[in-house]
Short mmCIF file of C-alpha atoms and ligand atoms in Angstrom, two decimals:
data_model
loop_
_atom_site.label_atom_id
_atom_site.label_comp_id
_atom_site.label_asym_id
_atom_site.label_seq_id
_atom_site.Cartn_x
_atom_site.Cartn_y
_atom_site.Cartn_z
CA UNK A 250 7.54 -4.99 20.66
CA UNK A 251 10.87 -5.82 22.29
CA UNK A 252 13.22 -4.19 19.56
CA UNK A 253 11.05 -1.16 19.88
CA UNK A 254 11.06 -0.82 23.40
CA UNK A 255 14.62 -1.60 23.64
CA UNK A 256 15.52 1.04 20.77
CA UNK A 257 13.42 3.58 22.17
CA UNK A 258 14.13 3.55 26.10
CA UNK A 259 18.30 3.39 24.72
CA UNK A 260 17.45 5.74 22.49
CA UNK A 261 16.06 7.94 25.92
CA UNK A 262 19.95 7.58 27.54
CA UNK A 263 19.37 4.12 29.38
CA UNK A 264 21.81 1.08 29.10
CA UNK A 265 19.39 -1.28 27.58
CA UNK A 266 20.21 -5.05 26.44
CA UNK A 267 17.72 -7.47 24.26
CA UNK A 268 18.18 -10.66 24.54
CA UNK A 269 16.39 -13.32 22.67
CA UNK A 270 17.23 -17.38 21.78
CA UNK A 271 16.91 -17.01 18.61
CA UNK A 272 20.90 -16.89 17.15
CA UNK A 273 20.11 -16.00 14.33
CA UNK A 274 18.00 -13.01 15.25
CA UNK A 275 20.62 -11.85 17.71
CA UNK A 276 23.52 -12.28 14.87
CA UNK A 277 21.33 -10.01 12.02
CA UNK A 278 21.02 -7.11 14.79
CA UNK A 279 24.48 -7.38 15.67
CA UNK A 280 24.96 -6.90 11.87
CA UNK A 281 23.05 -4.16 11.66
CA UNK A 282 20.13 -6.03 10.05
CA UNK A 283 16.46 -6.06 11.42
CA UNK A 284 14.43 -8.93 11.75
CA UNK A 285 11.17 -7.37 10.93
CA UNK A 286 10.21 -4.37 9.11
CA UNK A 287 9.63 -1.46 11.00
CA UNK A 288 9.99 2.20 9.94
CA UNK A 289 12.62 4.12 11.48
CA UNK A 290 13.62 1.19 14.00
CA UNK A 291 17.03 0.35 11.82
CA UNK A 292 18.25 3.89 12.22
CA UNK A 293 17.61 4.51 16.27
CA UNK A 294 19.39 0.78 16.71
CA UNK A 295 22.32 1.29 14.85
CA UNK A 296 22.88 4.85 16.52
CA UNK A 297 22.37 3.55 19.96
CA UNK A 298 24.26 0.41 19.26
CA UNK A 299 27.79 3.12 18.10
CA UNK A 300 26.69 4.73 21.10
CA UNK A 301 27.33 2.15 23.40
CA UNK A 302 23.76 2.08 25.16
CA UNK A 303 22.36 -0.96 23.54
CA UNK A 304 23.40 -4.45 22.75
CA UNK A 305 22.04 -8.05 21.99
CA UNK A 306 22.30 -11.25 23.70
CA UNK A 307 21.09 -15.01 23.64
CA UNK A 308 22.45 -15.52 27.33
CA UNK A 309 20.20 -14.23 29.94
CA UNK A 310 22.94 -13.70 32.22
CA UNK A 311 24.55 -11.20 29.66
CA UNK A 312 21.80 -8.73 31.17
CA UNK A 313 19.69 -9.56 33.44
CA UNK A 314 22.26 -10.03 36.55
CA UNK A 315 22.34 -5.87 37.19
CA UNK A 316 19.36 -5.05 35.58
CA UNK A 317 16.73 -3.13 37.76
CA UNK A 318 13.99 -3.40 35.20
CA UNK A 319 13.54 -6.35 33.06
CA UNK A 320 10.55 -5.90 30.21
CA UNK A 321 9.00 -9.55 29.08
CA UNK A 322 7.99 -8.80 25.33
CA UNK A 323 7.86 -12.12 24.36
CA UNK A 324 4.69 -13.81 22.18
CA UNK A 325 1.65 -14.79 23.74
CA UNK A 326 -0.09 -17.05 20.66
CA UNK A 327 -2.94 -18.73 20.51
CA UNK A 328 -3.40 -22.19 21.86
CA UNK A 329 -5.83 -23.52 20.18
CA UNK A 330 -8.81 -22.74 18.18
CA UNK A 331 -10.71 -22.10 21.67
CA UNK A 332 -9.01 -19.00 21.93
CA UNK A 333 -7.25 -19.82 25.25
CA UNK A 334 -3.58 -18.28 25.18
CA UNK A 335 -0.67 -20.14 25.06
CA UNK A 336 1.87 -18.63 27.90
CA UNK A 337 4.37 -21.20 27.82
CA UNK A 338 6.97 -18.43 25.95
CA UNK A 339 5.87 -16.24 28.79
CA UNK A 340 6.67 -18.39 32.13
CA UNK A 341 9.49 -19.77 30.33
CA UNK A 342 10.81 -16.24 29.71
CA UNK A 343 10.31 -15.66 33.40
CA UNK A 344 11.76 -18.61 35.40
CA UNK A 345 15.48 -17.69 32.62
CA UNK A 346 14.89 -14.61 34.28
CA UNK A 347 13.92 -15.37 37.50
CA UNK A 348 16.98 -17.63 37.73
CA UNK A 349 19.50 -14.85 37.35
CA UNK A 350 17.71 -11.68 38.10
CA UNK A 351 19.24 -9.60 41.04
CA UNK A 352 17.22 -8.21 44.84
CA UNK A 353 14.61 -5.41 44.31
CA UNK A 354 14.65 -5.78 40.40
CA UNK A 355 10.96 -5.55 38.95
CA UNK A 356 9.90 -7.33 35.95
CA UNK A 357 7.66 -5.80 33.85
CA UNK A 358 5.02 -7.88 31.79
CA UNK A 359 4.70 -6.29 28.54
CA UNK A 360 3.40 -9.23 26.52
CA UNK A 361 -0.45 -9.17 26.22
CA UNK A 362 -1.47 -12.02 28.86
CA UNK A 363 -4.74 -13.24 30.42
CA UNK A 364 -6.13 -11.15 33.13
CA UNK A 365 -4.44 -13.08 36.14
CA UNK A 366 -1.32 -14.10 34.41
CA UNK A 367 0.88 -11.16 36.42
CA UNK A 368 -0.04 -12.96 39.77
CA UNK A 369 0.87 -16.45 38.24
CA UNK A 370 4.35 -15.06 37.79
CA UNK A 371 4.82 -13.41 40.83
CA UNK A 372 3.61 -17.03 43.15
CA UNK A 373 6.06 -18.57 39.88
CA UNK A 374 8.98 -15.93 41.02
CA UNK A 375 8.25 -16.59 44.70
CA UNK A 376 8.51 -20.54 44.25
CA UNK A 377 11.65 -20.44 41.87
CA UNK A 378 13.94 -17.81 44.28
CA UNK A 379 11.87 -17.31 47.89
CA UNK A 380 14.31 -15.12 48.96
CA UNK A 381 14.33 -12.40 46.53
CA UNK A 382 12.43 -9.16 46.87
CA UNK A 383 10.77 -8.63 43.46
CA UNK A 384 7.70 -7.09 41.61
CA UNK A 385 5.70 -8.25 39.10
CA UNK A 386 4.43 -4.82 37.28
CA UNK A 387 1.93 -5.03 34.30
CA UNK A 388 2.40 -2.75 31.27
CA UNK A 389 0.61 -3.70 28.45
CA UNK A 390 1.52 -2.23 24.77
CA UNK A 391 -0.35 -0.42 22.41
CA UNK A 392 2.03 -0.63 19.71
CA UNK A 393 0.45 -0.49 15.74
CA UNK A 394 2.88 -1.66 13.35
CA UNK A 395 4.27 0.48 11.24
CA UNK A 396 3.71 3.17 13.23
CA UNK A 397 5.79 1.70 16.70
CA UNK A 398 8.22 4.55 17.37
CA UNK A 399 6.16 7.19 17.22
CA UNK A 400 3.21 4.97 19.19
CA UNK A 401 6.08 4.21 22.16
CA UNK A 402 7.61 7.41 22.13
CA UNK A 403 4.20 9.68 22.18
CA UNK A 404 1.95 7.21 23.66
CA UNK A 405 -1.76 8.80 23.96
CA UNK A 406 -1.17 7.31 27.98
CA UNK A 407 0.87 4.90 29.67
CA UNK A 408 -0.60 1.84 31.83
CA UNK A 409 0.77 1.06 34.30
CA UNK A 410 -0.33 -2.25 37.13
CA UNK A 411 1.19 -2.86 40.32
CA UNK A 412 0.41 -4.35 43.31
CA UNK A 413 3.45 -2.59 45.34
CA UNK A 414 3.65 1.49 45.40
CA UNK A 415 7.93 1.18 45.06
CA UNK A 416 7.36 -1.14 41.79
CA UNK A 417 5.39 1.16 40.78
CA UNK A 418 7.30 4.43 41.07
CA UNK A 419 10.12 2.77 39.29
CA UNK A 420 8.51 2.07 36.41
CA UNK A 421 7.07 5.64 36.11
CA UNK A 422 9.85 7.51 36.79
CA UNK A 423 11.37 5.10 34.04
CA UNK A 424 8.60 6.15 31.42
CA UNK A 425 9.06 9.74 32.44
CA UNK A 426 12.76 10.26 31.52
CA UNK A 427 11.02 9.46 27.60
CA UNK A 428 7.88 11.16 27.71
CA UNK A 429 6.44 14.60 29.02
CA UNK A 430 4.32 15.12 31.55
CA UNK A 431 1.50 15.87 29.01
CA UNK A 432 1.22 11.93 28.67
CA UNK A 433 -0.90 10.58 31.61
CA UNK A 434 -0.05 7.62 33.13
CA UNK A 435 -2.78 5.51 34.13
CA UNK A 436 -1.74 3.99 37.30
CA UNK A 437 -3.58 0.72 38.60
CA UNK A 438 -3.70 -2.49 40.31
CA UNK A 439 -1.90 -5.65 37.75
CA UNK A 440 -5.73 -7.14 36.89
CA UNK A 441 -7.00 -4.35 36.07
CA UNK A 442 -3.87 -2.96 33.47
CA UNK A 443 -4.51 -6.78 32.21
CA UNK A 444 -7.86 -5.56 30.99
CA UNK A 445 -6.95 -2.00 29.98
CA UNK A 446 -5.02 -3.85 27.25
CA UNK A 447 -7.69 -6.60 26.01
CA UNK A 448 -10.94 -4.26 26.40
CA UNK A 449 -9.06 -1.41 24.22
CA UNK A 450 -8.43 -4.07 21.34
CA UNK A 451 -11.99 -5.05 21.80
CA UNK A 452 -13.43 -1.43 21.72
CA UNK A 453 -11.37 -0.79 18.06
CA UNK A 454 -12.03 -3.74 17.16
CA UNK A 455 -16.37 -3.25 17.42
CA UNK A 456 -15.87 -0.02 15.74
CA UNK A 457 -14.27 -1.82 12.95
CA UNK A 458 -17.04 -4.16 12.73
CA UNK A 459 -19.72 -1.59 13.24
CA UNK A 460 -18.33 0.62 10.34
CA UNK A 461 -18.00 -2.27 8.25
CA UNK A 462 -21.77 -3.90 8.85
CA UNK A 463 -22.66 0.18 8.03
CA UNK A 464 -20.51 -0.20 4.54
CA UNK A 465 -22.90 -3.48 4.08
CA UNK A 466 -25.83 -1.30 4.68
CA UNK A 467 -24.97 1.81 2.74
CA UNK A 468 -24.71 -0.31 -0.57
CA UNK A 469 -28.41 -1.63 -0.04
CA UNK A 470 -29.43 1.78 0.22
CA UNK A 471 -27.51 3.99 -2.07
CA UNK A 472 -25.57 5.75 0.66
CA UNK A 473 -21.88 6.59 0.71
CA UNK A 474 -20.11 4.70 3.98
CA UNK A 475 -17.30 7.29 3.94
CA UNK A 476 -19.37 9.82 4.48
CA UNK A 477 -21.24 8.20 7.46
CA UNK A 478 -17.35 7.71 9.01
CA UNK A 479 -17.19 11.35 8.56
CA UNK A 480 -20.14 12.87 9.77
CA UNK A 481 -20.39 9.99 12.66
CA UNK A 482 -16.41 10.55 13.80
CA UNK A 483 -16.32 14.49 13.97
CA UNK A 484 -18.49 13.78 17.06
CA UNK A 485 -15.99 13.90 19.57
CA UNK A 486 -18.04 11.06 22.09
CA UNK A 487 -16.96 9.21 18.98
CA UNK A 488 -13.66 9.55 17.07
CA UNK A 489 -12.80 9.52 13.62
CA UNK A 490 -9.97 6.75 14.05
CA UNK A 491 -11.10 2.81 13.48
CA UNK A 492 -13.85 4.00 11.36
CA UNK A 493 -12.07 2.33 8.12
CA UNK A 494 -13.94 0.16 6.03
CA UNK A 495 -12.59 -2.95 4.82
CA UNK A 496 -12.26 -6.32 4.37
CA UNK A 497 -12.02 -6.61 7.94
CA UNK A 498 -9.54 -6.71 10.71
CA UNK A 499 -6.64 -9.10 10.82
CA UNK A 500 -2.73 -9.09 12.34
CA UNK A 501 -1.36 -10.50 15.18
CA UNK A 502 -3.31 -9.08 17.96
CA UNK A 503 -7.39 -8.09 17.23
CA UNK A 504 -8.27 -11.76 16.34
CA UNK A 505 -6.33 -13.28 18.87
CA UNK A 506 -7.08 -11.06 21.79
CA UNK A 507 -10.81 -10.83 20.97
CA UNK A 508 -10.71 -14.75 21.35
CA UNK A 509 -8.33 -14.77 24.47
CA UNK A 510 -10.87 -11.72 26.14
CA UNK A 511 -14.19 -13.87 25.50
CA UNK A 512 -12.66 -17.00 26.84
CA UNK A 513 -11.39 -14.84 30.62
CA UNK A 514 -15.29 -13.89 30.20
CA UNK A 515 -16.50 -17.37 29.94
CA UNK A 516 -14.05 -18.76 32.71
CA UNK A 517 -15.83 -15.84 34.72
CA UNK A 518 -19.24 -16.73 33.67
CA UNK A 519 -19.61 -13.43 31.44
CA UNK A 520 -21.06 -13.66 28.49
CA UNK A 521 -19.59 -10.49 26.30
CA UNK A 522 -22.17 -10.06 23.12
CA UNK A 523 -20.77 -7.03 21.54
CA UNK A 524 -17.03 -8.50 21.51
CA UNK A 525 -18.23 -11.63 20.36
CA UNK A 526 -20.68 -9.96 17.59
CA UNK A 527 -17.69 -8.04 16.96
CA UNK A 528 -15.86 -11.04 16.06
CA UNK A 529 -18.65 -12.67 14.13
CA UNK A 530 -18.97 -10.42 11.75
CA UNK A 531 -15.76 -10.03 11.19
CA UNK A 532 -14.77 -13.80 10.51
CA UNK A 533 -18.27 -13.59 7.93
CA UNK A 534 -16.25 -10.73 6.47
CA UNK A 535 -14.26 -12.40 4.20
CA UNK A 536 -16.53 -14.73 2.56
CA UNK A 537 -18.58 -11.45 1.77
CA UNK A 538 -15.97 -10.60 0.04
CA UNK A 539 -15.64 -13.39 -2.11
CA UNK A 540 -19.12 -12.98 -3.10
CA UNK A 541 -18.35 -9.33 -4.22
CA UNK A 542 -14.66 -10.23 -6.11
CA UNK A 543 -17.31 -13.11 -7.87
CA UNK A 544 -20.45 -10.69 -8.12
CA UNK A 545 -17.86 -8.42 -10.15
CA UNK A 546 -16.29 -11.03 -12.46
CA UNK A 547 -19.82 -12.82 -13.58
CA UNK A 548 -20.49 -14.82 -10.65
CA UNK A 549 -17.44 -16.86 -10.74
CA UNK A 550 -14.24 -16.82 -9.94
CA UNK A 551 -13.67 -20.03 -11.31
CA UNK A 552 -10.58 -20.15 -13.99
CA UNK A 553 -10.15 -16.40 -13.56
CA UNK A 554 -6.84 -15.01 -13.61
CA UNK A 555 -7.10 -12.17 -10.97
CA UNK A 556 -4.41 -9.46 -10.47
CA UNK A 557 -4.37 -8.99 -6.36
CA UNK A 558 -2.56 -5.77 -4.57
CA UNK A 559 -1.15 -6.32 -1.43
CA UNK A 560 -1.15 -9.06 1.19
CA UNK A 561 -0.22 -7.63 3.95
CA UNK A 562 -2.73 -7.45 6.70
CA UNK A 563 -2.61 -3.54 6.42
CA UNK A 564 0.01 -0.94 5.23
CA UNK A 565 3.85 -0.36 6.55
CA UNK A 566 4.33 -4.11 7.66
CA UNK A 567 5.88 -6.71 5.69
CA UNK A 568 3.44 -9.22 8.65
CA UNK A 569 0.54 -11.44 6.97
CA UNK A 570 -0.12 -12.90 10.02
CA UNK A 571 -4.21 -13.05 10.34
CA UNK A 572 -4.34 -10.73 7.22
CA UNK A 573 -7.62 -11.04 5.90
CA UNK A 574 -6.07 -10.70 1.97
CA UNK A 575 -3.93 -13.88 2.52
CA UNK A 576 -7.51 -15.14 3.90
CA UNK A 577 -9.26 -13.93 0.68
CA UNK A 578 -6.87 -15.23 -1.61
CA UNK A 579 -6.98 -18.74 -0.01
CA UNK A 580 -11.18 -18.77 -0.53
CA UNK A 581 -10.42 -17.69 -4.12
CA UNK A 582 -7.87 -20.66 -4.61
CA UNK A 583 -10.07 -22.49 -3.39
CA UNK A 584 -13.29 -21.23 -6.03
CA UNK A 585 -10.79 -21.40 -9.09
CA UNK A 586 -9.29 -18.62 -9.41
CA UNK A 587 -5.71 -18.50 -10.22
CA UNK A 588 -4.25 -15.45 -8.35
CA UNK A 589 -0.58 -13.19 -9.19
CA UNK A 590 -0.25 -11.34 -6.49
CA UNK A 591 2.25 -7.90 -5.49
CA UNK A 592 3.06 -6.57 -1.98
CA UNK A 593 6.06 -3.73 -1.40
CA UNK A 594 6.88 -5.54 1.35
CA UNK A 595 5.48 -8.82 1.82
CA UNK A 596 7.13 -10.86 -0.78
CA UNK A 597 10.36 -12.52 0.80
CA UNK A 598 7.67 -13.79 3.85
CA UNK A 599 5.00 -15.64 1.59
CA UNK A 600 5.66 -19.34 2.99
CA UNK A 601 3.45 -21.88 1.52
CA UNK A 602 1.22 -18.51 0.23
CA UNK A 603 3.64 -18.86 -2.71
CA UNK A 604 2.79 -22.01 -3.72
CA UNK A 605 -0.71 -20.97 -4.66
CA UNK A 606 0.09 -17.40 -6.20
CA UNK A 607 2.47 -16.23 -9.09
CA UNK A 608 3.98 -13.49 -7.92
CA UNK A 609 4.77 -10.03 -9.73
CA UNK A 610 7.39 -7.68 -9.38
CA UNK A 611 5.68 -4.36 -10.00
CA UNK A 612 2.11 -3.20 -9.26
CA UNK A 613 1.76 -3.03 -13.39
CA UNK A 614 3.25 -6.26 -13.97
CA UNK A 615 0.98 -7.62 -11.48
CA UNK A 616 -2.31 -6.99 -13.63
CA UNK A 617 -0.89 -7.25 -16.89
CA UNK A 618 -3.46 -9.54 -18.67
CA UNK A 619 -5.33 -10.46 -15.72
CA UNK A 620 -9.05 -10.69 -15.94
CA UNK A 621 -9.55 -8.32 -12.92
CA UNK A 622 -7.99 -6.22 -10.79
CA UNK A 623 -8.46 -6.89 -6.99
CA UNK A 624 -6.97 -4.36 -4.30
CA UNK A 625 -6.39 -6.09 -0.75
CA UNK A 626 -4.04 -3.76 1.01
CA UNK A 627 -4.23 -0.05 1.13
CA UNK A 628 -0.85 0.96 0.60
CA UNK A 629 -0.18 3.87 -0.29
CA UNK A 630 1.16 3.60 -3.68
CA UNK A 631 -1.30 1.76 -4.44
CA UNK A 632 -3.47 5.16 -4.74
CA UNK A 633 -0.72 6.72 -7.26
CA UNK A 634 -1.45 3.88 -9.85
CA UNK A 635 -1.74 5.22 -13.37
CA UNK A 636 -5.75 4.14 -14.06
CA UNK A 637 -5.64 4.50 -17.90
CA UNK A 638 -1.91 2.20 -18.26
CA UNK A 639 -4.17 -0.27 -15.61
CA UNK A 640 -7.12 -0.06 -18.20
CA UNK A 641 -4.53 -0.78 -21.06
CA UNK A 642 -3.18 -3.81 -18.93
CA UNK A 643 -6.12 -5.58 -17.71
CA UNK A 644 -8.15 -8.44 -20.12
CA UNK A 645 -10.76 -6.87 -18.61
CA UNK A 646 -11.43 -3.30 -17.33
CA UNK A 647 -13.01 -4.28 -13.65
CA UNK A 648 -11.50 -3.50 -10.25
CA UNK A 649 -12.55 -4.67 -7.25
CA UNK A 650 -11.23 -1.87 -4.46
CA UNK A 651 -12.07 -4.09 -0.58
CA UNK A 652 -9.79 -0.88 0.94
CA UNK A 653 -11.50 2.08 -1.48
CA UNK A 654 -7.89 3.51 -2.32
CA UNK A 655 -9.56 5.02 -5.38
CA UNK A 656 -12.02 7.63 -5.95
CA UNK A 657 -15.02 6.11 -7.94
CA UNK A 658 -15.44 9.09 -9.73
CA UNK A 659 -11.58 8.77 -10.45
CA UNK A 660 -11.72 5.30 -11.38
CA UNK A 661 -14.92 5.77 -13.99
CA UNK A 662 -12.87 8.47 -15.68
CA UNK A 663 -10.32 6.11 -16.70
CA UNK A 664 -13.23 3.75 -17.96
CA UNK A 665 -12.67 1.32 -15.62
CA UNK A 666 -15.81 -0.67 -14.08
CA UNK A 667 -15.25 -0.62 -9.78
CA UNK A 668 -16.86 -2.50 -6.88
CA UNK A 669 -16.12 -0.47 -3.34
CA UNK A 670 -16.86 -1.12 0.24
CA UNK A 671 -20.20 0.88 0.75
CA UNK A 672 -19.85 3.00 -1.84
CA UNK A 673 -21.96 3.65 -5.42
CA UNK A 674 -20.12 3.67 -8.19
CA UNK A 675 -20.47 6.46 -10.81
CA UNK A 676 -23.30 5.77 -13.25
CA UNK A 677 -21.96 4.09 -16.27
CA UNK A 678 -18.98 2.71 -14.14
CA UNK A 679 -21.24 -0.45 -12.12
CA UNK A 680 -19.20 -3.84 -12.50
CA UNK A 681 -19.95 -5.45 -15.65
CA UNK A 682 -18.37 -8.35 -17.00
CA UNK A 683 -18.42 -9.50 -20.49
CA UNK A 684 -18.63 -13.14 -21.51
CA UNK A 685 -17.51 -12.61 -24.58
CA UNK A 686 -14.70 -11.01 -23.80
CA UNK A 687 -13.54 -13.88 -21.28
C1 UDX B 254 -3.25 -3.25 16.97
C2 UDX B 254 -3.63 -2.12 17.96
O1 UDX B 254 -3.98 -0.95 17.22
C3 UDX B 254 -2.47 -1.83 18.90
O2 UDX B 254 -2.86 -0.85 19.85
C4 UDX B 254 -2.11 -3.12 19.61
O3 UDX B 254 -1.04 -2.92 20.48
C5 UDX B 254 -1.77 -4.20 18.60
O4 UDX B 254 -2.87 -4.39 17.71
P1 UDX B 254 -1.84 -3.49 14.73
O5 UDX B 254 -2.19 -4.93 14.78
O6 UDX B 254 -0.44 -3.09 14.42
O7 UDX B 254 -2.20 -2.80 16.15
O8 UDX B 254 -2.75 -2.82 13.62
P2 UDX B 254 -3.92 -1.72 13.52
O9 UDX B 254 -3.38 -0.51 12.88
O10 UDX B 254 -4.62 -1.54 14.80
O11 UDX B 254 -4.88 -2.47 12.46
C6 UDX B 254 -5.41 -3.76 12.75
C7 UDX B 254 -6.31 -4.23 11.65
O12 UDX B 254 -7.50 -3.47 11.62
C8 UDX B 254 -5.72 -4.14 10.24
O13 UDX B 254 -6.06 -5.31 9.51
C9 UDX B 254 -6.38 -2.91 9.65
O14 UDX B 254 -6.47 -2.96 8.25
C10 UDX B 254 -7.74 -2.98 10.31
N1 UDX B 254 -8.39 -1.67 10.41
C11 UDX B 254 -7.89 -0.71 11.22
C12 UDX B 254 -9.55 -1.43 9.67
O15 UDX B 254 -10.03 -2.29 8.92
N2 UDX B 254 -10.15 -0.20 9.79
C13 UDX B 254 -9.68 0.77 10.61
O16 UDX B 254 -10.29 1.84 10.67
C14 UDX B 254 -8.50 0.51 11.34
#
């Protein structure tokens, strides 16, 4: 979130500078190199960077001293397994700041904190340097990955929380010099743009849930779940986006802010059932899917070789943080199976995921000889896969599709057997697994 919004407000004409303490971070982007994955992001850094509008730093001085806005981007994890958010990276972040930051600067809070947190920092600022005349602004993200240019540079709106008006107008008049005035900004008090940000996650993250609970249905009774996503989300009241089914939702945010929103609820004495449901039937998720990978292959897993697509905890991100495949693959470790796994982008980041998975270098050589095939991650080359050479390749001809990147009729044409998220397979193509053949 802070290489993006760096990029894309230097990218806009302003004099931007990132600073982080990681070194080593800070020496790869003077190089050039990005830490993460994200399309498009090497290009606008190295132009702005020859342009003279955007550098890196580990010192906080380097930029902070004449800067009038100062974005916090940094991670707000988990604490525990309560769900209560860790914000020590936060205040931190803010008294290095606070210590050096000019009069009249405003520091914006970008990270995704508790409701609350924005008028921690501003008694924190007030405490540290009395005499300065600051603002504490909230202006929470809405970033996907993969898809973080285009989401900062035509946000659908722009939130902004402040308790003073000035703050405030500085911040807008910031966000229009990148956007037109066809993107509102929502402009409200700091608790309240606190909120914005944990009751959107928790609104996508319900529809997830709810179209995935339908998927569950729609196999009991012979109905096809895209087509409910369809015919549901052309209702404009409700949307066609979020209306994916899957193995459920993972990454760095949903989980975590579901948690983090449930716990401000129970501090407050709210009890929030369709968040927490939400999250119930999500965590659930992925021991259903176990079943299905075993309900396909006999029963068991156990001793199966299964070929696994993607790890990633969806498309155009190299992140497996919370990704519900690296979650899948751990319960099928765990039941016996031995897993080789491919991901286009996932592979250099596996960490002690490799120790339980052989790894392949192609999609092909990834279910050559396995007994199954099981797609975890929709990328999109996964959909271009030549069926019959997959056929050819596999011990035996079942795939088990948790992101339905294949047409069943598509797949039963190549003679393959295929399991789907709320789907029917084509007659003649239901999972069937031979014994004899193991
Ligand atoms: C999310 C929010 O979308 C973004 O606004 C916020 O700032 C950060 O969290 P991100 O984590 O990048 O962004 O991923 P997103 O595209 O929202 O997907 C999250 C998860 O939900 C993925 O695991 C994805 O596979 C799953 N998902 C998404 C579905 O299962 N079905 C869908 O229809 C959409």
């Amino acid at each position: 979130m802070g290489l993006v919004t760096g990029a894309c407000f230097a990218a806009s004409g302003h004099q931007v500078v990132c600073i982080d303490m990681d070194a080593a971070k800070i020496a790869l982007l003077h190089q050039g190199k990005l830490p993460i994955y994200e399309p498009g992001l090497d290009r606008m850094i190295v132009r702005s960077v020859e342009e003279g509008r955007l550098d890196f730093s580990t010192e906080y001085a380097a930029g902070i001293g004449d800067a009038e806005v100062v974005f916090v981007t940094v991670g707000t994890p988990m604490a525990g397994q309560d769900g209560r958010t860790d914000l020590t990276y936060v205040l931190n972040a803010v008294a290095d700041v606070a210590a050096c930051m000019g009069d009249h600067a405003v520091i914006v809070i970008k990270s995704t904190v508790p409701v609350g947190t924005g008028d921690e920092i501003a008694r924190k600022i007030r405490l540290l340097r009395s005499e300065l005349d600051c603002a504490v602004v909230s202006n929470p993200e809405f970033l996907r990955e993969g898809a973080a240019i285009a989401d900062f540079m035509q946000p659908d709106r722009i939130v902004i929380g402040a308790e003073e008006a000035a703050a405030r107008d500085v911040v807008v008049k910031l966000y229009r010099t990148m956007v037109g005035q066809d993107v509102p900004i929502v402009c409200t008090g700091r608790r309240t743009a606190e909120l914005i940000k944990y009751a959107a996650n928790a609104y996508l993250v319900a529809k997830i849930s709810f179209i995935n609970e339908m998927a569950d249905l729609c196999e009991s009774i012979e109905a096809d779940v895209e087509d409910v996503a369809l015919g549901i989300g052309l209702d404009h009241r409700i949307g066609s986006a979020f209306l994916k089914p899957g193995p459920g939702y993972g990454g760095s945010c949903f989980p975590k802010d579901t948690q983090a929103l449930l716990v401000t609820a129970e501090a407050h004495g709210r009890h929030l059932r369709i968040v927490e449901a939400a999250a119930t039937v999500n965590n659930a998720r992925r021991h259903d899917m176990v079943r299905k990978i075993a309900d396909a292959c006999g029963g068991t897993v156990d001793g199966k070789m299964l070929a696994v697509l993607g790890l990633t905890f969806k498309p155009g991100t190299d992140d497996l943080r919370e990704s519900p495949a690296v979650a899948i693959v751990h319960l099928l470790v765990a039941e016996g199976a031995r897993i080789r796994a491919f991901d286009p982008a996932a592979m250099p980041r596996l960490g002690d995921l490799a120790g339980e998975v052989t790894l392949a270098e192609t999609a092909y050589g990834c279910v050559q000889d396995a007994d199954a095939l099981v797609i975890l991650t929709d990328w999109p080359e996964f959909a271009g896969l030549d069926l019959l050479r997959i056929r050819k390749s596999l011990r035996q001809p079942v795939v088990v599709d948790l992101r339905n990147v294949f047409a069943p009729k598509q797949v039963a044409e190549a003679g393959l057997f295929y399991t789907s998220i709320g789907r029917m397979p084509v007659r003649g193509s239901e999972a069937r697994w031979s014994a004899a053949a193991e």
